[in-house]
GROMACS .gro file of C-alpha atoms in nm:
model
  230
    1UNK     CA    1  -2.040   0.404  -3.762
    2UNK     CA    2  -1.948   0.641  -3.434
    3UNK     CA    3  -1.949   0.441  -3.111
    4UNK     CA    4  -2.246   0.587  -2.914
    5UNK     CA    5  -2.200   0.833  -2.648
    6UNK     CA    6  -2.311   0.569  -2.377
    7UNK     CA    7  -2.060   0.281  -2.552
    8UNK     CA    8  -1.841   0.386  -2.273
    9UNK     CA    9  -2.018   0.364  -1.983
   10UNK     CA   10  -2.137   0.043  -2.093
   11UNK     CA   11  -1.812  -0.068  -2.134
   12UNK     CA   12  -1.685   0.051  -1.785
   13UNK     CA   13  -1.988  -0.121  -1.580
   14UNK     CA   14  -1.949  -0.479  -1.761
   15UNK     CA   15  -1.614  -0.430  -1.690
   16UNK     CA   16  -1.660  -0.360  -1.333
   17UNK     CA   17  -1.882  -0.643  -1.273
   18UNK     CA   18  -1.580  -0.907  -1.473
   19UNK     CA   19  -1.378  -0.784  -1.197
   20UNK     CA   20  -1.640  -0.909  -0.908
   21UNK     CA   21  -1.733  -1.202  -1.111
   22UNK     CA   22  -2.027  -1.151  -1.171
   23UNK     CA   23  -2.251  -1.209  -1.470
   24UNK     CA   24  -2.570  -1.113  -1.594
   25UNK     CA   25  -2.824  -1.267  -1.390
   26UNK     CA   26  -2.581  -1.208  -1.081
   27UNK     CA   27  -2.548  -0.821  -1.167
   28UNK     CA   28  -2.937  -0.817  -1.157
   29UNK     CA   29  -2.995  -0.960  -0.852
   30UNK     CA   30  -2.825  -0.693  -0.705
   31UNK     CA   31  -2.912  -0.378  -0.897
   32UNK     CA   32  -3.273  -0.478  -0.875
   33UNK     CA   33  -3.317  -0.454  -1.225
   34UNK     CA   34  -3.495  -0.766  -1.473
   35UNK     CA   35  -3.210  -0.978  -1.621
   36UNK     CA   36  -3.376  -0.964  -1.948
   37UNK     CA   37  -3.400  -0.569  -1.960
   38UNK     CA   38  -3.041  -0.545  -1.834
   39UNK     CA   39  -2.910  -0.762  -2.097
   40UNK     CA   40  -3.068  -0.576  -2.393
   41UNK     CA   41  -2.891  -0.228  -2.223
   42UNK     CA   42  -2.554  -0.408  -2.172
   43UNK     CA   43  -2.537  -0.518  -2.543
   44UNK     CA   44  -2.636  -0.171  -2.618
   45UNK     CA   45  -2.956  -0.285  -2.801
   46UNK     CA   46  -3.155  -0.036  -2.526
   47UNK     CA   47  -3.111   0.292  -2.368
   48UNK     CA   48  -2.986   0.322  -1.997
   49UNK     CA   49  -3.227   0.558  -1.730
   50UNK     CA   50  -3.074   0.712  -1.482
   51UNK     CA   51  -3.233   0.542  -1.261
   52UNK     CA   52  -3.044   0.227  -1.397
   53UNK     CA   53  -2.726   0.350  -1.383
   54UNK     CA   54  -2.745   0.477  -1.042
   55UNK     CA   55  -2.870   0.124  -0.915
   56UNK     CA   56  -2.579  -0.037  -1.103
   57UNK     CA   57  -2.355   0.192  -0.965
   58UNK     CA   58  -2.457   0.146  -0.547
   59UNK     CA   59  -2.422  -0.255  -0.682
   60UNK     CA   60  -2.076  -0.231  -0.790
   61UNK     CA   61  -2.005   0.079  -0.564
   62UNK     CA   62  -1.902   0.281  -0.823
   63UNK     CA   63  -1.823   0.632  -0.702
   64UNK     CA   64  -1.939   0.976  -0.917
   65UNK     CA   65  -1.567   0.976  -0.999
   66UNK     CA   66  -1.564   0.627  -1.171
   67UNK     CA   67  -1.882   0.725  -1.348
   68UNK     CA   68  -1.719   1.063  -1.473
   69UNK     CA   69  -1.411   0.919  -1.620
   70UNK     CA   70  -1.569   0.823  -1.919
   71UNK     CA   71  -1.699   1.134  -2.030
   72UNK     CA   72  -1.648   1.547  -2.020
   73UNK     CA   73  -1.768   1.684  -1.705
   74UNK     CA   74  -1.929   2.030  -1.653
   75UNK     CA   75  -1.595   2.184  -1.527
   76UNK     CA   76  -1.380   2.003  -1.832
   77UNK     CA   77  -1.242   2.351  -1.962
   78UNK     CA   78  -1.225   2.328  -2.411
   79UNK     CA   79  -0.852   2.296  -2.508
   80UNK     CA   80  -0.685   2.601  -2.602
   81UNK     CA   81  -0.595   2.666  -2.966
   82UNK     CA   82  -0.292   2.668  -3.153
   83UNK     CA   83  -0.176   2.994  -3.298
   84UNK     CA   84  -0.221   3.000  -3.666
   85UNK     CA   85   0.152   2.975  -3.844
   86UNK     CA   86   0.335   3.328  -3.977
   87UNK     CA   87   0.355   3.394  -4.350
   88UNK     CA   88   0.613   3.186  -4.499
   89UNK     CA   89   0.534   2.932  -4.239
   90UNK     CA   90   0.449   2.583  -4.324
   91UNK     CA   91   0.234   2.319  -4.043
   92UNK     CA   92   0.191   1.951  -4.095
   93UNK     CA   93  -0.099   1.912  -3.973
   94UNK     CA   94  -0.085   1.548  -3.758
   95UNK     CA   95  -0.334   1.330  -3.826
   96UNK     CA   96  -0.572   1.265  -3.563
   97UNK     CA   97  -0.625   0.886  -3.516
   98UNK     CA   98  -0.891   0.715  -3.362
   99UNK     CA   99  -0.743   0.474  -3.075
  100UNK     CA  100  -0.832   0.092  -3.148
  101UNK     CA  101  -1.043  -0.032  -2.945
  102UNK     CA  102  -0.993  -0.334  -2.736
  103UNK     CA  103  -1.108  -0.640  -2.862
  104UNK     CA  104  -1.421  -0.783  -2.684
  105UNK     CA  105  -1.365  -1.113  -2.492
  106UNK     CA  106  -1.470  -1.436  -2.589
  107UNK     CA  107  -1.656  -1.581  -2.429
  108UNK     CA  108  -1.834  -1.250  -2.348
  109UNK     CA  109  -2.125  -1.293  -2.071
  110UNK     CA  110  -2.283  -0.981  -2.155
  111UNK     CA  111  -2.320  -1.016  -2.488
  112UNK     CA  112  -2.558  -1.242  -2.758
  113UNK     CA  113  -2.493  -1.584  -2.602
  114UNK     CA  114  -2.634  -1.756  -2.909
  115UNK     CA  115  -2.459  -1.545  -3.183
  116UNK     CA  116  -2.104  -1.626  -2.959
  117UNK     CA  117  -2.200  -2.011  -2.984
  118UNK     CA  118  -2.281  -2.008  -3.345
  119UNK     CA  119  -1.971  -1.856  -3.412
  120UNK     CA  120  -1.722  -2.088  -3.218
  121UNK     CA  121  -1.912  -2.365  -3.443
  122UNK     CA  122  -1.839  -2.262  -3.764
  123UNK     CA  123  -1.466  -2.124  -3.614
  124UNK     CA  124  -1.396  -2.507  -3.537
  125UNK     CA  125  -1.541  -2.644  -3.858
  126UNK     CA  126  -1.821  -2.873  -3.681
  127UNK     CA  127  -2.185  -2.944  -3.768
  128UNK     CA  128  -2.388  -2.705  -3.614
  129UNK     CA  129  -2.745  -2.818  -3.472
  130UNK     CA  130  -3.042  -2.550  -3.356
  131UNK     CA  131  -3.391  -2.494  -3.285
  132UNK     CA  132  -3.610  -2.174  -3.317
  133UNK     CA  133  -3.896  -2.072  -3.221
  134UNK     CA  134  -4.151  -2.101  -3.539
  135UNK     CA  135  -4.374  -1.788  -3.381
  136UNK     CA  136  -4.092  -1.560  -3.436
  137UNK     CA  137  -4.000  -1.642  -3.799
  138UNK     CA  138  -4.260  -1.518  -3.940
  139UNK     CA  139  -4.052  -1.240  -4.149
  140UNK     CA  140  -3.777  -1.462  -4.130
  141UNK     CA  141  -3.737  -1.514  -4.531
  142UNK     CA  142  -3.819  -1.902  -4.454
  143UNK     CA  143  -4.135  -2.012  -4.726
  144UNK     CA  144  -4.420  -2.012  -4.500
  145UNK     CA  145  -4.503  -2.357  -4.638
  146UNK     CA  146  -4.205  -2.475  -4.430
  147UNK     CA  147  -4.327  -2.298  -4.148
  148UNK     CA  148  -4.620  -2.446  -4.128
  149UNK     CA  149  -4.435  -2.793  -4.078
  150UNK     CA  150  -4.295  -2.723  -3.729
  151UNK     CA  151  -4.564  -2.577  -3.529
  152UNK     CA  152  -4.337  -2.510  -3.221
  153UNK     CA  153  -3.975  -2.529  -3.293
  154UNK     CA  154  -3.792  -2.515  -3.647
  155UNK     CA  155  -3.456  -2.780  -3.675
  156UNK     CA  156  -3.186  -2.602  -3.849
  157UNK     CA  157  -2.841  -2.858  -3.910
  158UNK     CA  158  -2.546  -2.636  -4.096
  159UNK     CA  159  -2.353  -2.970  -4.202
  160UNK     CA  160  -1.974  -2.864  -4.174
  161UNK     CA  161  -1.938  -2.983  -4.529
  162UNK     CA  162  -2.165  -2.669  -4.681
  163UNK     CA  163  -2.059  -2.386  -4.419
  164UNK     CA  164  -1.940  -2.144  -4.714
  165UNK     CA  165  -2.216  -2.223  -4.856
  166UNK     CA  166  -2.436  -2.033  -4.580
  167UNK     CA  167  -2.272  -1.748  -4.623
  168UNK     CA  168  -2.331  -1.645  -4.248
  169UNK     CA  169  -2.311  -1.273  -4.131
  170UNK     CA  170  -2.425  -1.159  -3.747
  171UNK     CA  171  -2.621  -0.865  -3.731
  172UNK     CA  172  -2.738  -0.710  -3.410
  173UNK     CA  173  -3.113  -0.853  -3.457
  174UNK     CA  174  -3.001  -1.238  -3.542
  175UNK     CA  175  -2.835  -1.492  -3.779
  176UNK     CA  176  -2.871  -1.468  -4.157
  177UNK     CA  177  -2.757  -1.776  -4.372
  178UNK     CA  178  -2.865  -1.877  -4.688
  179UNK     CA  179  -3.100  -2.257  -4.678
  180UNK     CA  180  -3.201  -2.441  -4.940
  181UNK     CA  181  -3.578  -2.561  -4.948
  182UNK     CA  182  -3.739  -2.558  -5.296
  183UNK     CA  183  -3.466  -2.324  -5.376
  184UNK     CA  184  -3.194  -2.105  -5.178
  185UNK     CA  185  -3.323  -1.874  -4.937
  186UNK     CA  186  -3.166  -1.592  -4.773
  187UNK     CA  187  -3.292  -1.630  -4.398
  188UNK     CA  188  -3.251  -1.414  -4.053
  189UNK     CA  189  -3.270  -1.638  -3.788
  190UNK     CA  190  -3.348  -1.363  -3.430
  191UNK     CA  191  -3.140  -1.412  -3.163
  192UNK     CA  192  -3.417  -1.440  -2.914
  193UNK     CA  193  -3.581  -1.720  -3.150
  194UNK     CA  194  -3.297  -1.959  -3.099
  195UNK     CA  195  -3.357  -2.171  -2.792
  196UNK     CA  196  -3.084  -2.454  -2.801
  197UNK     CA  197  -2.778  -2.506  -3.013
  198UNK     CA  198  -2.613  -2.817  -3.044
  199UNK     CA  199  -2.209  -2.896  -3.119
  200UNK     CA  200  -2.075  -3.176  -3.244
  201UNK     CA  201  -1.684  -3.159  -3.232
  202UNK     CA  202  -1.473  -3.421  -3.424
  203UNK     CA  203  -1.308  -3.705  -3.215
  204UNK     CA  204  -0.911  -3.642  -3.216
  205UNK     CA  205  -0.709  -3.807  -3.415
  206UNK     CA  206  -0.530  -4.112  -3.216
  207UNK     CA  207  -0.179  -4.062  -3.166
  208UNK     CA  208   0.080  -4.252  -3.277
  209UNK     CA  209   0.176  -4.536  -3.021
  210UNK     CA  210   0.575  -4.473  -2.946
  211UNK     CA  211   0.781  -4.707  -3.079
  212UNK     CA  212   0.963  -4.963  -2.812
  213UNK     CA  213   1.307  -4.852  -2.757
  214UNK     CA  214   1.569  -5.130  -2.839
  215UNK     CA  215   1.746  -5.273  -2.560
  216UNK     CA  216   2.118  -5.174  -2.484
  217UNK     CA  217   2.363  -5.438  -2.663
  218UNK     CA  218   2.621  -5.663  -2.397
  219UNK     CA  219   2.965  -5.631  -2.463
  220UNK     CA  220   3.074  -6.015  -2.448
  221UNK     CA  221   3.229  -6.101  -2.160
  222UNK     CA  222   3.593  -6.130  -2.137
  223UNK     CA  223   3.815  -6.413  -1.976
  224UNK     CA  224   3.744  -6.810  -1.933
  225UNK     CA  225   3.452  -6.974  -1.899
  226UNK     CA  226   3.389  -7.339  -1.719
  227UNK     CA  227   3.260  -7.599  -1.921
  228UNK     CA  228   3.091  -7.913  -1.753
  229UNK     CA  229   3.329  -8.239  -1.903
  230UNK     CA  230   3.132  -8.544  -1.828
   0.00000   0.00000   0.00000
């Protein structure tokens, strides 16, 4: 799938506000804008106004410039184009590659807090406790006579034992992992229906007490000796 047209600009603001330090709820504060609705249009899951982007510029005091860097402007001229080859002629034509993109860092404030923590679980190997909220499973793929169990929140454990079993994948909207009720299940778990995840790493493994080193051997001393002669 093409990176959108705003991917970008996105990138360039969340990068900006790494370099002050800031995070979300800090790069809110001082654009003005909800932290909610400006973490949906950081992960790219929303548009961005113009109004938006000109109070997250005057936060970071981003200049026109910086914002133009990431696209064609108006006076970008198109590149010229190569003569075609004479007869008898032949052109390789290069391949035009796409330049990898940068990985994105971990931990990544920006993005899906919950989907990052998840991941790091199963990365280690450790059980893996959450909750979700039972209102917002409702097309979840969970029998709705489990539903009706947890009125509030929904306990999910993924023992570390069964984790290829679950079969997770992360897609934009949540969690899907395959449960086992009355029978397997393939479920989506929403990101904004998980409300606390638990860890539970593995104790290391003691270490080896070093062994005593053994003590230097005497030479035996040379020469007489007294001896007491009653």
């Amino acid at each position: 799938m093409a990176a959108r047209p705003s991917t970008q600009l996105i990138n360039l603001i969340r990068d900006a506000a790494r370099k002050k330090g800031w995070n979300t709820s800090t790069l809110a504060q001082h654009a003005g804008i909800d932290r909610s609705r400006l973490k949906q249009v950081l992960a790219g899951r929303e548009p961005m106004t113009v109004d938006e982007l000109m109070q997250l510029s005057e936060a970071m005091e981003l200049t026109p410039a910086d914002v133009g860097v990431v696209g064609l402007t108006a006076d970008t001229e198109p590149p010229e184009e190569e003569p075609l080859p004479g007869p008898g002629v032949t052109r390789l034509a290069a391949a035009s590659e796409p330049e990898p993109e940068e990985p994105a860092p971990f931990p990544d404030p920006f993005g899906i807090h919950a989907e990052q923590i998840i991941q790091l679980g199963f990365a280690l190997g450790v059980n893996i406790y959450f909750t979700a909220d039972t209102s917002l499973l409702g097309s979840s793929g969970i029998p709705r006579v489990v539903l009706d169990r947890f009125k509030a929140a929904m306990p999910i454990r993924l023992d570390v034992e069964y984790h290829r079993h679950y079969a997770p994948e992360y897609f934009p909207e949540g969690l899907q992992v395959r449960l086992s009720f009355d029978a397997v299940y393939t479920c989506l778990f929403p990101w904004a229906a998980i409300q606390q995840i638990t860890l539970f790493p593995f104790a290391p493994e003691p270490q080896p007490e070093p062994e005593p080193e053994p003590e230097p051997e005497t030479e035996p001393r040379k020469g007489g000796f007294l001896r007491l002669v009653e």
